[in-house]
Short mmCIF file of C-alpha atoms in Angstrom, two decimals:
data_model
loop_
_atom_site.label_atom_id
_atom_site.label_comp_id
_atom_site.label_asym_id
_atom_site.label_seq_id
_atom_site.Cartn_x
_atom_site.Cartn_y
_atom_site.Cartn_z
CA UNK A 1 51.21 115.03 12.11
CA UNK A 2 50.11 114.30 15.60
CA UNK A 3 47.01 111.80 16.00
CA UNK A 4 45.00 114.72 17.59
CA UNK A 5 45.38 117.03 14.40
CA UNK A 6 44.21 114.20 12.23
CA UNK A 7 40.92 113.50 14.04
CA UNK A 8 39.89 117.04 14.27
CA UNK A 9 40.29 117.28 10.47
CA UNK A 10 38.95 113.98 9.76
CA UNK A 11 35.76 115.44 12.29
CA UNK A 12 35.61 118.55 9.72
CA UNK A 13 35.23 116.21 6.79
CA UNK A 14 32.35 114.27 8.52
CA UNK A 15 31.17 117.44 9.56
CA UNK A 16 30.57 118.93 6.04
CA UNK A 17 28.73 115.62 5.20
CA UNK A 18 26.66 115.23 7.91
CA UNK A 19 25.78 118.75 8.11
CA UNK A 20 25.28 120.38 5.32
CA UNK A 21 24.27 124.10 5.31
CA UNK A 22 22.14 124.30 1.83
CA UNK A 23 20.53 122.03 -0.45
CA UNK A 24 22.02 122.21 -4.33
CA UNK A 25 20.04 121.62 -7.12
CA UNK A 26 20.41 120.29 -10.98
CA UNK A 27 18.76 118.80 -13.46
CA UNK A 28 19.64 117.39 -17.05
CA UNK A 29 18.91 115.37 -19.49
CA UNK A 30 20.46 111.83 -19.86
CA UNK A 31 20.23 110.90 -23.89
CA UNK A 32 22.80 107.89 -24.16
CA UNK A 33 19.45 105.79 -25.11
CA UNK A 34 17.97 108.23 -27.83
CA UNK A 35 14.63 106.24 -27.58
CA UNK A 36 14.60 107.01 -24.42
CA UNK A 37 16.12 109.91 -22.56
CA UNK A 38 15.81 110.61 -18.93
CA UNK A 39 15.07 113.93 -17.17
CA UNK A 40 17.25 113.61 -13.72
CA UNK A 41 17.26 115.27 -11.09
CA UNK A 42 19.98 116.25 -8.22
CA UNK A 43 19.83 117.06 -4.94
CA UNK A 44 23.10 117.35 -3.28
CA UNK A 45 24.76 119.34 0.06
CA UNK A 46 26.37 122.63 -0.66
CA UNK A 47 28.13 125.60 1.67
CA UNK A 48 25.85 127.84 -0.58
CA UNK A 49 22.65 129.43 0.85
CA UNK A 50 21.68 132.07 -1.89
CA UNK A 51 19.75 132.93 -3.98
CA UNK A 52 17.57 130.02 -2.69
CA UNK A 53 14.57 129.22 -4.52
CA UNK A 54 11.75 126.51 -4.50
CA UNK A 55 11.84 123.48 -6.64
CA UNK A 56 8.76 120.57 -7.14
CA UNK A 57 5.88 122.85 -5.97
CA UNK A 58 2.71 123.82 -7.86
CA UNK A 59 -1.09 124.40 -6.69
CA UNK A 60 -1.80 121.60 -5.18
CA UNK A 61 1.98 120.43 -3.79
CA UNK A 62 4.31 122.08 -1.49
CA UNK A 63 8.25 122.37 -2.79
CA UNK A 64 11.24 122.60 -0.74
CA UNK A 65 14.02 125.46 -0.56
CA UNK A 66 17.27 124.78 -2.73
CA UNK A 67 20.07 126.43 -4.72
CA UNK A 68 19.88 125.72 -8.00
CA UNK A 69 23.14 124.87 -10.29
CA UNK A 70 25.51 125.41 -6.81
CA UNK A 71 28.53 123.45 -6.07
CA UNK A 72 28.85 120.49 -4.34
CA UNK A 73 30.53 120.07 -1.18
CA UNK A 74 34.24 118.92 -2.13
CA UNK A 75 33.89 115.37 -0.61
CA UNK A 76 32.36 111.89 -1.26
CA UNK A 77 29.19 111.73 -0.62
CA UNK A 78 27.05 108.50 -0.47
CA UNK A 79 24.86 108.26 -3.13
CA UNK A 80 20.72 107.47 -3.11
CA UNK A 81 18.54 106.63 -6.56
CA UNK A 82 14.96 107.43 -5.94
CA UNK A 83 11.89 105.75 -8.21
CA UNK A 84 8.75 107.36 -8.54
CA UNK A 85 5.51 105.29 -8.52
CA UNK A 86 2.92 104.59 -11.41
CA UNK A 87 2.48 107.42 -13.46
CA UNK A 88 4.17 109.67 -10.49
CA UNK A 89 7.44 111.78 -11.45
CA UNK A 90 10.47 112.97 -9.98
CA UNK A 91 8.96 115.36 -7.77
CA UNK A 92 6.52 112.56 -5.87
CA UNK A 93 9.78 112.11 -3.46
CA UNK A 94 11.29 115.61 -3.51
CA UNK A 95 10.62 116.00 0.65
CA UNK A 96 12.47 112.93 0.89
CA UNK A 97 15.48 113.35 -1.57
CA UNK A 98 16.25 117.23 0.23
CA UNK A 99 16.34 115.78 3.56
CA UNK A 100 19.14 113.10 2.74
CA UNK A 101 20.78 116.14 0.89
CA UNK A 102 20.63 118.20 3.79
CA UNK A 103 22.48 114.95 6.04
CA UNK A 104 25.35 114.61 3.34
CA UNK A 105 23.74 112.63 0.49
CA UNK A 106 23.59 113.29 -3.43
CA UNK A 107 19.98 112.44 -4.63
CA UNK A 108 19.27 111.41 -8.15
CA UNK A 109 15.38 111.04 -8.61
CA UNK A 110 14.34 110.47 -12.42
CA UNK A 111 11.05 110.54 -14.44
CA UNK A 112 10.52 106.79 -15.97
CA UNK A 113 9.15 106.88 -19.57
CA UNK A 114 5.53 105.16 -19.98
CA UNK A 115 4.82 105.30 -16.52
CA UNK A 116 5.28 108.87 -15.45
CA UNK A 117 3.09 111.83 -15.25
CA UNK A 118 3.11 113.36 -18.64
CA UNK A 119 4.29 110.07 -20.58
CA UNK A 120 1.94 107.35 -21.04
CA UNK A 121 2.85 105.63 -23.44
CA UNK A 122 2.26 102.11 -23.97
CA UNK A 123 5.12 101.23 -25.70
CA UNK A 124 7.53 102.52 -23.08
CA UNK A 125 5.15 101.21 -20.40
CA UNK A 126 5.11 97.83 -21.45
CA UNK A 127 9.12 97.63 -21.63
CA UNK A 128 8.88 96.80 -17.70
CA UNK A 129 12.42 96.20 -17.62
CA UNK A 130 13.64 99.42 -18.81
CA UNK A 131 12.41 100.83 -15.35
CA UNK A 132 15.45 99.41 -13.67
CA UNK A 133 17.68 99.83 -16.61
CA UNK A 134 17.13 103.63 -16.16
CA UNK A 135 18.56 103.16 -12.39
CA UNK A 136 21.18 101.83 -14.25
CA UNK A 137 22.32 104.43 -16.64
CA UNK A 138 21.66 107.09 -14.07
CA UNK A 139 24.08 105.28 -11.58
CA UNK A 140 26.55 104.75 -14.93
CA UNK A 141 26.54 108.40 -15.98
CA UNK A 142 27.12 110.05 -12.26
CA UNK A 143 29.86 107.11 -11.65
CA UNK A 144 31.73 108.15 -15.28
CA UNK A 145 31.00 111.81 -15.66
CA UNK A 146 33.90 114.02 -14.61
CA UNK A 147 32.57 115.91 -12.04
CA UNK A 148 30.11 113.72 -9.92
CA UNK A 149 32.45 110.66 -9.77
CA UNK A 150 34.79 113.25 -7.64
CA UNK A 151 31.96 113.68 -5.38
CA UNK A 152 30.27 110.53 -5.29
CA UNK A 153 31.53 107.32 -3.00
CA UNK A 154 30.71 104.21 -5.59
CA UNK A 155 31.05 101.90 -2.61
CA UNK A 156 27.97 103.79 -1.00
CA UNK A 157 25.23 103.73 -3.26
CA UNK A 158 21.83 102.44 -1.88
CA UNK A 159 18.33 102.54 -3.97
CA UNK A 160 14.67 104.18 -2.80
CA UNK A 161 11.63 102.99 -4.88
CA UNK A 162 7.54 104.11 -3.80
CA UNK A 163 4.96 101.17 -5.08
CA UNK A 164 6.11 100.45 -8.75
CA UNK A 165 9.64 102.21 -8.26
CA UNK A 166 10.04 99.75 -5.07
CA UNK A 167 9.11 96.99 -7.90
CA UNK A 168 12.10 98.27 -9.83
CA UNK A 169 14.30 99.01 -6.91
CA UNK A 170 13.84 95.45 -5.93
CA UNK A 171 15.05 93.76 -9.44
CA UNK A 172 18.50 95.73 -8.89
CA UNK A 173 19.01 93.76 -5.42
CA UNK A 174 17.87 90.24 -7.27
CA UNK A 175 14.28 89.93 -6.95
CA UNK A 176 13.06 88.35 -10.75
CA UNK A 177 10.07 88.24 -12.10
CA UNK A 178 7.89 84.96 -12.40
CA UNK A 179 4.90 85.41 -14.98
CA UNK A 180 3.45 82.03 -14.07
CA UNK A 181 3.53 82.92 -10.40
CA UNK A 182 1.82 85.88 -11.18
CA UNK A 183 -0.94 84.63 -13.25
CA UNK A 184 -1.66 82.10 -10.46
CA UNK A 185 -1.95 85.09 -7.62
CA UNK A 186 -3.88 87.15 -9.18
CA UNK A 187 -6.07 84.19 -9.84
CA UNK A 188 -6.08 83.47 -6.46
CA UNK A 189 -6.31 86.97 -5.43
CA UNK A 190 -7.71 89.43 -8.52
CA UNK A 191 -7.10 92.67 -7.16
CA UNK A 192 -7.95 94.58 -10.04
CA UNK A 193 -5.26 97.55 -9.23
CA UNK A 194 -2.31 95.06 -9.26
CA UNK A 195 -3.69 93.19 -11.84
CA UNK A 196 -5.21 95.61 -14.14
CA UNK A 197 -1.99 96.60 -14.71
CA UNK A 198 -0.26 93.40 -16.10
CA UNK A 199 -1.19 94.42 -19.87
CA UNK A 200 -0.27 97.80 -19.87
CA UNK A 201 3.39 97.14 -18.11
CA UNK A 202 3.89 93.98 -20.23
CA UNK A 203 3.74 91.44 -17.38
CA UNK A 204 0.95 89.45 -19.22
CA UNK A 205 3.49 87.65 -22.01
CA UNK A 206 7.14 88.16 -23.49
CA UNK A 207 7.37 91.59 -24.81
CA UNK A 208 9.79 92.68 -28.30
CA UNK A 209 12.78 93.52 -27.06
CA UNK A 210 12.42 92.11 -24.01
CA UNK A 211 15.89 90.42 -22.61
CA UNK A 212 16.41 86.71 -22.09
CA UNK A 213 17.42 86.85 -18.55
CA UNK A 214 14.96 88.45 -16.19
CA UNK A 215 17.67 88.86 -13.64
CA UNK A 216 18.51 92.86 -13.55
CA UNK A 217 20.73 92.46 -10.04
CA UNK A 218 23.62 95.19 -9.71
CA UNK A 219 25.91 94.59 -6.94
CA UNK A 220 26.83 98.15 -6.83
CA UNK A 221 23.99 99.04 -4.71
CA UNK A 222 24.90 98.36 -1.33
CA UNK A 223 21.42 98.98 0.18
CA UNK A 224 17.40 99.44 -1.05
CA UNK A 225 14.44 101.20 1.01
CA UNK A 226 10.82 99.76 -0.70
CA UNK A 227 7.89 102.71 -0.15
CA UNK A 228 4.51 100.81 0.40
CA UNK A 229 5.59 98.32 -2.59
CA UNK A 230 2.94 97.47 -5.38
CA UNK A 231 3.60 94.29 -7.57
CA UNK A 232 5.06 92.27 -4.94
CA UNK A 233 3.31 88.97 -5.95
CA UNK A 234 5.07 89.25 -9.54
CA UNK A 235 8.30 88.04 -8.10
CA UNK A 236 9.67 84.45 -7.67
CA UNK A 237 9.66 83.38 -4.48
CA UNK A 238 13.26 81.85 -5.32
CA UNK A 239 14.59 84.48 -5.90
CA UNK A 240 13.34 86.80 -2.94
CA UNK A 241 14.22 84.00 -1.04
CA UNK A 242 17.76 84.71 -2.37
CA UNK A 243 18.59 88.60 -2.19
CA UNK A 244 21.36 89.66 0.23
CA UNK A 245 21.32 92.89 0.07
CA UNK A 246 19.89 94.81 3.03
CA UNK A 247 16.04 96.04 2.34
CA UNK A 248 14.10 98.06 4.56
CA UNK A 249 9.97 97.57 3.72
CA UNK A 250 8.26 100.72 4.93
CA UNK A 251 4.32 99.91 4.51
CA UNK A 252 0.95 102.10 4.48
CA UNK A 253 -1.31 100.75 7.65
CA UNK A 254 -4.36 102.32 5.92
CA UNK A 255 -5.45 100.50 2.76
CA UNK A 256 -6.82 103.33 -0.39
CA UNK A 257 -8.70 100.20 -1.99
CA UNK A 258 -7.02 97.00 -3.19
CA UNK A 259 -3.34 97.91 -1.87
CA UNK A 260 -3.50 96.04 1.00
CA UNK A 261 0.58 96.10 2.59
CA UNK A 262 -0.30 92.92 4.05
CA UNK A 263 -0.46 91.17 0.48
CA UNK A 264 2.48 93.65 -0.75
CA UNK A 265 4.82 94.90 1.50
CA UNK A 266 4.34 91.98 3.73
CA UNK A 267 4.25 89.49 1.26
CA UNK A 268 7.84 90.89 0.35
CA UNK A 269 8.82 90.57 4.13
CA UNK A 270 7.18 87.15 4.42
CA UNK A 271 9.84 85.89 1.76
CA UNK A 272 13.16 87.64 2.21
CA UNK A 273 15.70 86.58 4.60
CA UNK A 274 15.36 87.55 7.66
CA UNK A 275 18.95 88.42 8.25
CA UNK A 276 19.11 91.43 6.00
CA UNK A 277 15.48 92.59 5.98
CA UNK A 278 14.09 95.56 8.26
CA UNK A 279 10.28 96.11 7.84
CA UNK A 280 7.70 98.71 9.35
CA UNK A 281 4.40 99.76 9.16
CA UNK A 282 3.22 103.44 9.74
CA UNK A 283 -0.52 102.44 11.28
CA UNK A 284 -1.75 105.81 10.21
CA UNK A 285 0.20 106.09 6.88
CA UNK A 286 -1.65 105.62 3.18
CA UNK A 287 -0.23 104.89 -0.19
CA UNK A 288 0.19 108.88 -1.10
CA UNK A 289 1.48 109.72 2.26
CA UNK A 290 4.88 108.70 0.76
CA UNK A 291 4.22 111.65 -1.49
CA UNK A 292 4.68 115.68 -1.14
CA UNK A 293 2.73 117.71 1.25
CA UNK A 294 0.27 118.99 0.06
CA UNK A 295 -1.13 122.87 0.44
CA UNK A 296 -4.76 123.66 1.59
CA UNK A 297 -7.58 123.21 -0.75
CA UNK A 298 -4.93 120.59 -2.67
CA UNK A 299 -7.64 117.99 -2.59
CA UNK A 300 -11.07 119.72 -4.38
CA UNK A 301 -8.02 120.84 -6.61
CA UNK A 302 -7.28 117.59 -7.88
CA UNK A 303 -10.32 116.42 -8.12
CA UNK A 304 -11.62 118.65 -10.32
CA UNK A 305 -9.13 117.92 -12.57
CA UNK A 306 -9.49 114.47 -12.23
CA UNK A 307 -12.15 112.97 -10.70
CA UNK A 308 -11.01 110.77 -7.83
CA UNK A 309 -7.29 112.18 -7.91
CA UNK A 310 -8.55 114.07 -4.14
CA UNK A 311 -7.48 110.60 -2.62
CA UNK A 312 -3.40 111.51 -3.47
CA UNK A 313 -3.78 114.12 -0.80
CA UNK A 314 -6.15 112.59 1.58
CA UNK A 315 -4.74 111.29 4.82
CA UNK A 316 -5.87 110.65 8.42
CA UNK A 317 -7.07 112.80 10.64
CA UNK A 318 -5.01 111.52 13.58
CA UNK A 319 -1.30 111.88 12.16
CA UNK A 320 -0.31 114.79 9.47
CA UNK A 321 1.80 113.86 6.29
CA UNK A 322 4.44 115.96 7.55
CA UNK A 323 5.16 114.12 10.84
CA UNK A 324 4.54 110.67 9.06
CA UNK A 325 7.58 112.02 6.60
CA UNK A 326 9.48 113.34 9.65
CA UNK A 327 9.68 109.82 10.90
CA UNK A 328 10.40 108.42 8.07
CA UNK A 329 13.73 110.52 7.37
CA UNK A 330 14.48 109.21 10.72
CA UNK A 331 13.95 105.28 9.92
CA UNK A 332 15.68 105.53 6.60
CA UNK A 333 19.11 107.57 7.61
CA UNK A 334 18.99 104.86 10.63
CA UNK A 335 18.84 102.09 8.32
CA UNK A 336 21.62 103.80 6.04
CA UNK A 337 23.55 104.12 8.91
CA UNK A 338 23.21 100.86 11.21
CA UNK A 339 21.98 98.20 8.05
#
């Protein structure tokens, strides 16, 4: 076959990945841990365009457009886990996850048990360290299942956490956590959103259960991207001090009350290697501008059903959500591609 034939088909193939026509949509339910089971997500390219539909919009949040249950396109595709927040859910990220889709990346976004939306429980929120075990399983089934490992390059997988799903993200590329540490910042420091928090998620002591070695690194994933990180000060610095895998820290400029990135995302910054870590602050950005766009009249929504929830949909007056998430799409597939 002549060398010119080869590069225009090997241009097709690239083609398909990098510009996908639809977005393709799944979910299902991922019961290997019966205590636990995992509602996943997928968003994924596809050559299908109908019957297209909207997925992760209500009220108060707008969705985006996919095809639900299509095929994927018949390639590997690189492969991005996404972690919601504190007591967020799958659909927190859903802007974010259909954009990669639509540039040639399958998105698996899961709802974490204890700390999600619906699911408080305190049992399941105090196992901290099932957070990044769920990563885990996710990235186990989709590697093993018989479809998605045909469609899924396992030498390409990178991680995306916002606040406490940038905590978990960060475990899988080696950062550990130091209770002692802890204890002494938030002495030194008591914000009482970071630290309020150390009961409920089990930071405070050894939990039941709880595994001897704190280190939860996975060498599969290749790359991680932290969304204004909470929980920062709960790692060693040793261990920061010691990840080599490439992390971009994207921060919030405007602090909601006690989530200031400086003592967060910049403490993470302060303390990785410099060699492998990217870091940026939107000036205009807040914690919940990582989140879905949100529709008019979103904000007297949510507060009336829960007093002070109007803040998840507040942002400034000078830059809109949907340009701060426009950039951001641009920042992360550059760091995908040149990290």
């Amino acid at each position: 076959m002549k060398l010119s034939a080869v590069l225009i088909i090997l241009f097709l193939c690239i083609s398909k990945v990098a510009f996908a026509g639809s977005v393709g949509f799944q979910q299902f339910k991922l019961a290997s841990d019966t205590s636990r089971p995992l509602k996943v997500s997928l968003w994924y390219p596809t050559s299908q365009n109908t019957p297209s539909e909207s997925v992760a919009e209500n009220i108060a949040f707008i969705g985006t457009a996919v095809v639900k249950n299509a095929s994927v396109l018949p390639t590997k595709h690189p492969l991005v886990l996404l972690s919601h927040g504190y007591r967020g859910n799958w659909k927190n990220q859903s802007w974010l996850a259909n954009a990669l889709a639509l540039k040639g990346y399958v998105v698996a976004a899961l709802n974490h048990p204890g700390t999600t939306t619906f699911d408080h429980s305190r049992l399941q929120a105090s196992q901290w360290w099932q957070r990044p075990h769920d990563l885990v399983r996710v990235l186990d089934y989709l590697l093993e299942d018989t479809i998605w490992r045909a469609s899924i390059d396992a030498e390409n997988v990178s991680a995306i956490g916002h606040s406490l799903g940038g905590w978990s993200v960060m475990q899988l590329v080696g950062a550990q956590l130091d209770r002692d540490a802890f204890k002494a910042q938030c002495l030194l420091y008591p914000n009482p959103r970071i630290c309020g928090l150390t009961n409920e998620l089990g930071l405070t002591s050894p939990q039941p259960g709880e595994p001897k070695s704190l280190n939860f690194y996975d060498p599969r994933i290749k790359k991680a991207v932290i969304l204004d990180l909470g929980l920062a000060r709960s790692f060693s610095l040793e261990s920061m001090e010691k990840v080599e895998t490439p992390v971009l820290i994207l921060g919030a400029g405007v602090d909601i009350g006690d989530l200031p990135q400086a003592m967060e995302s910049g403490y993470l910054a302060e303390h990785l290697p410099l060699f492998n870590r990217h870091y940026k602050v939107y000036e205009q950005a807040m914690h919940f501008s990582f989140l879905q766009v949100c529709k008019p009249g979103a904000i007297a929504l949510l507060e009336e059903e829960v007093p002070g929830d109007g803040i998840i949909c507040k942002d400034t007056s000078s830059t809109s959500r949907d340009i701060l998430h426009q950039q951001m799409v641009k920042d992360i597939l550059g760091f995908f591609t040149h990290a």
